[in-house]
Coordinates of C-alpha atoms in Angstrom, one line a residue:
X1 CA 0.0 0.0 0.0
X2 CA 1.0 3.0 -0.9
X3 CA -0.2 7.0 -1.0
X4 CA -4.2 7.3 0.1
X5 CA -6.5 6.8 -3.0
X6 CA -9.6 8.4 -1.2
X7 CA -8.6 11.4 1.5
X8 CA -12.1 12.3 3.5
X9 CA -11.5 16.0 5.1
X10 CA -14.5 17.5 7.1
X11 CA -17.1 15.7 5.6
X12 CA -21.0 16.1 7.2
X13 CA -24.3 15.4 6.1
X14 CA -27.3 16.4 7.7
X15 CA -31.2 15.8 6.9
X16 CA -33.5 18.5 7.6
X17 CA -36.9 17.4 9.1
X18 CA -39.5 19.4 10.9
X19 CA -37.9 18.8 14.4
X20 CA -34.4 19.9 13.1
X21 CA -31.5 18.8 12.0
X22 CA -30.6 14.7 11.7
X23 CA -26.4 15.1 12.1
X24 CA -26.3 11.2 10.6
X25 CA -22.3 12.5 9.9
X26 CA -20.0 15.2 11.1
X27 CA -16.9 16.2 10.3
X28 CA -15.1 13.1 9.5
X29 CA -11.4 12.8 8.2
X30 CA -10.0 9.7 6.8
X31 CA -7.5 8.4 4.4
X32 CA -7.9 5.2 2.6
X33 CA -4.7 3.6 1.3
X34 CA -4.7 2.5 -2.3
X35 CA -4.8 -0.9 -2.6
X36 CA -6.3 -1.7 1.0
X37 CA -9.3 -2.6 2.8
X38 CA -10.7 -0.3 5.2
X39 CA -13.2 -1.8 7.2
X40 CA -15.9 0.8 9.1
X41 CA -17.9 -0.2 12.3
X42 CA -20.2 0.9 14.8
X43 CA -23.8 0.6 16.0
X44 CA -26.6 0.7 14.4
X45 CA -27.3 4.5 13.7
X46 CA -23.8 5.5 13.9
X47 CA -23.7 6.9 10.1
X48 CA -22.0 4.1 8.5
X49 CA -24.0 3.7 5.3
X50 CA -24.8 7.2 5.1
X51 CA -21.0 8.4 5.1
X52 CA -20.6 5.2 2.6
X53 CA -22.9 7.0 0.0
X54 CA -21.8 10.6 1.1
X55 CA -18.2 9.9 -0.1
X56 CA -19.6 8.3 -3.4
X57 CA -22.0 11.6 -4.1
X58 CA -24.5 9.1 -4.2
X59 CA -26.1 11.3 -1.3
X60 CA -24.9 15.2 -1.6
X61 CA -22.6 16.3 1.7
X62 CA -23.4 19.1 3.7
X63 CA -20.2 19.8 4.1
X64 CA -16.0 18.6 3.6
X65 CA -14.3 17.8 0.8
X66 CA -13.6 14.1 -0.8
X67 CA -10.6 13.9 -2.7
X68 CA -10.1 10.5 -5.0
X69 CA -6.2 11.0 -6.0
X70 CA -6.0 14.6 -5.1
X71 CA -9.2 15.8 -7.2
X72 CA -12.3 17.1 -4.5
X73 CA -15.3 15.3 -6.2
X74 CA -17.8 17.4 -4.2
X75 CA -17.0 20.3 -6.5
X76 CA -17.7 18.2 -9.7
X77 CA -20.3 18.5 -11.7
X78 CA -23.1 16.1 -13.0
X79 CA -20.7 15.7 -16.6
X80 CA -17.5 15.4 -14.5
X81 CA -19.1 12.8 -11.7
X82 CA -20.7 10.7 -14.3
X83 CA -17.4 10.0 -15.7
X84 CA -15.8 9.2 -12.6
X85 CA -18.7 6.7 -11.4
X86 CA -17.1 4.2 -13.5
X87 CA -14.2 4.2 -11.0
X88 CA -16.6 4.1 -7.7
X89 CA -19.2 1.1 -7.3
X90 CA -21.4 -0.2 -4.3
X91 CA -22.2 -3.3 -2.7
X92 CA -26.0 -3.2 -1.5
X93 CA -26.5 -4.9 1.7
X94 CA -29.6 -6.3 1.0
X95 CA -29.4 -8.9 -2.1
X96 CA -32.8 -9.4 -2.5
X97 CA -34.4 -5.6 -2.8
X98 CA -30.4 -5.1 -4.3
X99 CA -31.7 -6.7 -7.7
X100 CA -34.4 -6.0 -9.7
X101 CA -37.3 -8.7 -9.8
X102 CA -38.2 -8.7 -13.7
X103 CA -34.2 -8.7 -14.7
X104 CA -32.9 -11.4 -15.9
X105 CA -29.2 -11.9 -14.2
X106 CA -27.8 -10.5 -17.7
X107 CA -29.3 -7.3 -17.6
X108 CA -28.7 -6.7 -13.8
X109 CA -24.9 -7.2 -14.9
X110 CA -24.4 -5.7 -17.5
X111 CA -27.5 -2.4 -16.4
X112 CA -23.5 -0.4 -16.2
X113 CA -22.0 -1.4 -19.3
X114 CA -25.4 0.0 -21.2
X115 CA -26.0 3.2 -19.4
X116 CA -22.3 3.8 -20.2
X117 CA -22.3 2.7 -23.4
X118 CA -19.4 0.3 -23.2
X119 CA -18.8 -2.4 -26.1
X120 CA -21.7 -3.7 -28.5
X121 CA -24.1 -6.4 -27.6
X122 CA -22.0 -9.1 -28.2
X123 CA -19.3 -7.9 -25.8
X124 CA -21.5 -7.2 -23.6
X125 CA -22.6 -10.2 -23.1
X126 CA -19.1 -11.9 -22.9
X127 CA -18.3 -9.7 -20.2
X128 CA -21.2 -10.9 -18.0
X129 CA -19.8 -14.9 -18.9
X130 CA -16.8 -13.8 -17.6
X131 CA -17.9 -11.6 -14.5
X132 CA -20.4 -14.3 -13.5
X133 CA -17.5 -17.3 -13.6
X134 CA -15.1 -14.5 -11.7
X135 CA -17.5 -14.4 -8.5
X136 CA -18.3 -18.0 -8.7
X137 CA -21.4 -18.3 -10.8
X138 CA -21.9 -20.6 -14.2
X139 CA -22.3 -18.1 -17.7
X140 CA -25.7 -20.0 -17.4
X141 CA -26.9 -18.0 -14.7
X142 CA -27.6 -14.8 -17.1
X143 CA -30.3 -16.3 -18.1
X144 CA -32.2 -16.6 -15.1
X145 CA -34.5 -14.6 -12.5
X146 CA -32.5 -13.1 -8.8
X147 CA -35.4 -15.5 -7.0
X148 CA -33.9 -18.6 -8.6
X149 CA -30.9 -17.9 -6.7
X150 CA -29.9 -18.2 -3.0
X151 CA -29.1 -15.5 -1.0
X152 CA -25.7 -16.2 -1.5
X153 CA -25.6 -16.1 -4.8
X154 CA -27.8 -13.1 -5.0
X155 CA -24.9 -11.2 -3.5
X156 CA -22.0 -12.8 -6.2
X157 CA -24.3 -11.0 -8.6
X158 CA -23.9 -8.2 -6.7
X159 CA -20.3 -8.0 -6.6
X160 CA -20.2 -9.1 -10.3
X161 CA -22.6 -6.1 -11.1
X162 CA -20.4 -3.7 -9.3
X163 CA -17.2 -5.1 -11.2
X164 CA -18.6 -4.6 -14.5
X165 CA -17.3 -1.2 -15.3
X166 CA -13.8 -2.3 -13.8
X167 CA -14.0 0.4 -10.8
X168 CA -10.8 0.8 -8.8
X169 CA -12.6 1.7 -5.4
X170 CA -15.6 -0.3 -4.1
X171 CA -18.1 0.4 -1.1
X172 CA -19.2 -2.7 0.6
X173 CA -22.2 -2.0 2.9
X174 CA -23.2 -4.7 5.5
X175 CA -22.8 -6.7 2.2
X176 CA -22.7 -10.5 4.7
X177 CA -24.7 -9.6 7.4
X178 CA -27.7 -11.0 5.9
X179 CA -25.7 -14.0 4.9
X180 CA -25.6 -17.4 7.0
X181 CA -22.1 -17.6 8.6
X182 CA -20.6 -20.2 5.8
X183 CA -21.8 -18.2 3.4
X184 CA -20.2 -15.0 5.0
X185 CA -17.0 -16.5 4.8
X186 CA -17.3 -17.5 1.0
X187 CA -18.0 -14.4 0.7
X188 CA -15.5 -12.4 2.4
X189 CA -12.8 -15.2 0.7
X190 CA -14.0 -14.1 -2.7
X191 CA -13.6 -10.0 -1.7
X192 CA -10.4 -10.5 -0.5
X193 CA -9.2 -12.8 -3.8
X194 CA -10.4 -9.7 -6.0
X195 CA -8.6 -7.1 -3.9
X196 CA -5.4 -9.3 -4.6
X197 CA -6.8 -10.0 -8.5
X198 CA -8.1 -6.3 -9.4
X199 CA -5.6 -4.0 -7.2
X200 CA -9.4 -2.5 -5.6
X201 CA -8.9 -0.6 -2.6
X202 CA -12.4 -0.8 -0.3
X203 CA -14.7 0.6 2.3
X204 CA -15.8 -2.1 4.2
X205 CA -19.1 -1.1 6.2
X206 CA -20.0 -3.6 9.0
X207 CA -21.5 -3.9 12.4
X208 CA -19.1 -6.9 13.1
X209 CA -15.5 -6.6 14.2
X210 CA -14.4 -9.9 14.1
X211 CA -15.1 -10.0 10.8
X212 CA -13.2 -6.7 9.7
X213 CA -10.6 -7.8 11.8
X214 CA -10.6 -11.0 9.0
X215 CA -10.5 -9.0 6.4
X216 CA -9.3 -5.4 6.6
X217 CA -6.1 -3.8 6.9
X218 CA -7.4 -0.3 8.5
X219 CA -10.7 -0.3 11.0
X220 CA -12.2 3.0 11.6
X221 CA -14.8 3.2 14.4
X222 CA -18.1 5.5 14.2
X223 CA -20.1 6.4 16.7
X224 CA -23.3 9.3 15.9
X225 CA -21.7 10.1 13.0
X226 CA -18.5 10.6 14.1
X227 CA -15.0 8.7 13.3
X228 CA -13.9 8.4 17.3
X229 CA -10.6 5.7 16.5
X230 CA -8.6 4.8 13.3
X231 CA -5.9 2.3 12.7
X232 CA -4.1 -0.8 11.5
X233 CA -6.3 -3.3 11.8
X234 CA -4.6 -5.5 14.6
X235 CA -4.0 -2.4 16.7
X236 CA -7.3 -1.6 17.1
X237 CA -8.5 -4.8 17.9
X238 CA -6.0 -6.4 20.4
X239 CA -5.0 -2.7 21.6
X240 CA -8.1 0.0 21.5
X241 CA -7.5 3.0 23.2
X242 CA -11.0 4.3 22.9
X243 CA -13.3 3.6 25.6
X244 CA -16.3 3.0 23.0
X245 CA -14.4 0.6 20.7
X246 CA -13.3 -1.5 23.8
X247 CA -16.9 -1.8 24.8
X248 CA -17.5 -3.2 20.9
X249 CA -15.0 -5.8 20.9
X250 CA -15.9 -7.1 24.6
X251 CA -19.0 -7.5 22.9
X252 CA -17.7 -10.1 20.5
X253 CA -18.3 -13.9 21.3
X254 CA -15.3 -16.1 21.9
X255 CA -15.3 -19.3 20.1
X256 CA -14.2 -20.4 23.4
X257 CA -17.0 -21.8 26.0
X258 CA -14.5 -22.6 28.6
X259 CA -13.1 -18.5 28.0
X260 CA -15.5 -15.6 29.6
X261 CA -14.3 -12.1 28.1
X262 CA -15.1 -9.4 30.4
X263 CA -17.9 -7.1 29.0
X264 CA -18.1 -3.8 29.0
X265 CA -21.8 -3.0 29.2
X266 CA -22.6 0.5 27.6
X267 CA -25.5 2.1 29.8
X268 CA -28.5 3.4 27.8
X269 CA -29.0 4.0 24.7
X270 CA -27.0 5.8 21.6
X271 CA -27.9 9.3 21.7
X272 CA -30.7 11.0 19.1
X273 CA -28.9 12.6 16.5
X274 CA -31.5 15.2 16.3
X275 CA -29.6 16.3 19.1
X276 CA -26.4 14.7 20.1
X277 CA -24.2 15.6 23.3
X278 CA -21.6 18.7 23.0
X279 CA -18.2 17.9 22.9
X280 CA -17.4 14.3 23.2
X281 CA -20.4 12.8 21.5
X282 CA -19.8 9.3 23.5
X283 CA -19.4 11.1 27.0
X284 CA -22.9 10.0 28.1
X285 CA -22.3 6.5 28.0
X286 CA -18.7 6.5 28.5
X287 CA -17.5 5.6 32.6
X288 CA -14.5 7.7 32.0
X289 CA -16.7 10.8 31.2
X290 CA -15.1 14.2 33.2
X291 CA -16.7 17.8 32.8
X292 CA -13.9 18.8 30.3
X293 CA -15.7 15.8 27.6
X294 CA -18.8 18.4 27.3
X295 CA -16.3 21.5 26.0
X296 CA -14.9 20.3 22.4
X297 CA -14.7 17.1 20.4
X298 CA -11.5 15.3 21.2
X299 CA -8.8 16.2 19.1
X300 CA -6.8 13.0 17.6
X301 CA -4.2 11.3 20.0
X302 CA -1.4 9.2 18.3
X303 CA -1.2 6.1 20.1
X304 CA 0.8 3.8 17.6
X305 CA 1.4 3.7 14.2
X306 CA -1.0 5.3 12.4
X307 CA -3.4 4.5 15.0
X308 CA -5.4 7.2 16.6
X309 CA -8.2 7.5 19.3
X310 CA -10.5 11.1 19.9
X311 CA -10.5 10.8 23.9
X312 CA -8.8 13.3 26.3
X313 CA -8.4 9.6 28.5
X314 CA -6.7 8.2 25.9
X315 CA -3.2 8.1 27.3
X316 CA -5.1 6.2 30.6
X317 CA -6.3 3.8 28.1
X318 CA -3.6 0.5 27.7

């Protein structure tokens, strides 16, 4: 891995409804190496998917800058982004509402390649042979409906529909958590093989550390829309040093029965983001909370390589 592919300064998106303001992502800054797989976790509600489709434009920021190799795509326009989508795809979490009912498998493939008017019919149709045997699927399968499929399988033509125009950065959103747990792992076996085959660098979006621990290089931790810890994966997961992140992976089961993990049980329940808590967004659920959280959101603390925590306890974290 080299220089960052995707650099995320200041980015927020807020929805306005008639009670106020829904923060769903605030001021978030975060490079993702070319070449590597970032993974992104939190609760449910933390701003995952929104920030997922914020940094693709597929949902307009409020605020912040994304630049893709030095280029801020927010200040593109609809010529300019509709060029660059070809290098930017998603990974729907659901793969049933994901894929359109009356499509055969063909046309859901290859929907890209037409609205971009890549290669004649013919080509076209090689391609979706060749994308369908790449994730695991017979050429066969074009021909057929998504409900002939099992979930599983559903998703492959997910990935192969989001590798069609030969992207180089792909957004995964929750795309195994509706998966059964064999599946997940053929799944997250056949991400990890294209990585290696295509050179993609990825956003991983999950609610499941364990499993980004498995597959990503970088984790990045979200609570209420905001990034509160960021590092190599390993680091973060056998060393966090935010209070909120160390509550996640107590959370996580051992495989063990004869090993009981000490939990860390957050009180209550994550905050509205209609209105979330000044300064330290995570102070009212965090036992390490002190009047000074309430000022200012933590600055970054260094706390390895390349591994950062926002918590003025930090340093009292080991």
């Amino acid at each position: 891995m080299s220089d960052a592919f995707l650099r995320l300064r200041g980015l927020s998106k807020s929805f306005p409804t008639a009670r106020g303001q829904v923060h769903a992502v605030t001021d978030v800054n975060l490079d993702i190496p070319r070449g590597s797989i970032t993974g992104l976790v939190g609760e449910s509600g933390s701003g995952k998917t929104t920030l997922g489709r914020a940094l693709l434009r597929l949902t307009e920021p409020t605020a912040g800058q994304t630049f893709l190799e030095g280029t801020d795509i927010n200040t593109l326009d609809a010529r300019a982004m509709r060029g660059l989508r070809k290098r930017m795809q998603l990974i729907f979490q659901d793969p049933v509402s994901s894929l359109n009912p009356r499509l055969k498998v063909g046309q859901i493939v290859a929907e890209g390649l037409i609205a971009h008017r890549l290669g004649t019919a013919s080509e076209r149709r090689a391609k979706v042979a060749d994308l369908l045997c790449e994730v695991g699927l017979s050429p066969e399968a074009a021909d057929r409906y998504p409900h002939e499929f099992s979930g599983g399988q559903r998703q492959r033509i997910g990935i192969a529909r989001a590798l069609a125009l030969d992207p180089e950065f792909i957004v995964a959103d929750e795309c195994v958590s509706a998966l059964d747990v064999s599946i997940q792992a053929q799944v997250l076996n056949l991400l990890m093989e294209l990585r290696e085959r295509r050179g993609l660098t990825m956003l991983f979006i999950a609610h499941d550390l364990s499993v980004v621990e498995y597959l990503c290089d970088q984790i990045a931790v979200m609570y209420l829309g905001r990034v509160v810890e960021v590092g190599p994966a390993a680091q973060v997961y056998h060393e966090p040093r935010h209070p909120y992140t160390r509550a996640l992976i107590s959370a996580i089961p051992s495989p063990d029965p004869g090993h009981r993990k000490a939990r860390e049980i957050l009180p209550g329940d994550i905050p509205s983001p209609l209105d979330p808590p000044s300064g330290c967004v995570f102070r009212t659920r965090c036992r390490l909370a002190e009047p000074d959280c309430a000022i200012a959101f933590p600055a970054p603390v260094l706390v390895g390589n390349k591994h950062t925590a926002h918590c003025i306890k930090t340093k009292d974290i080991a």
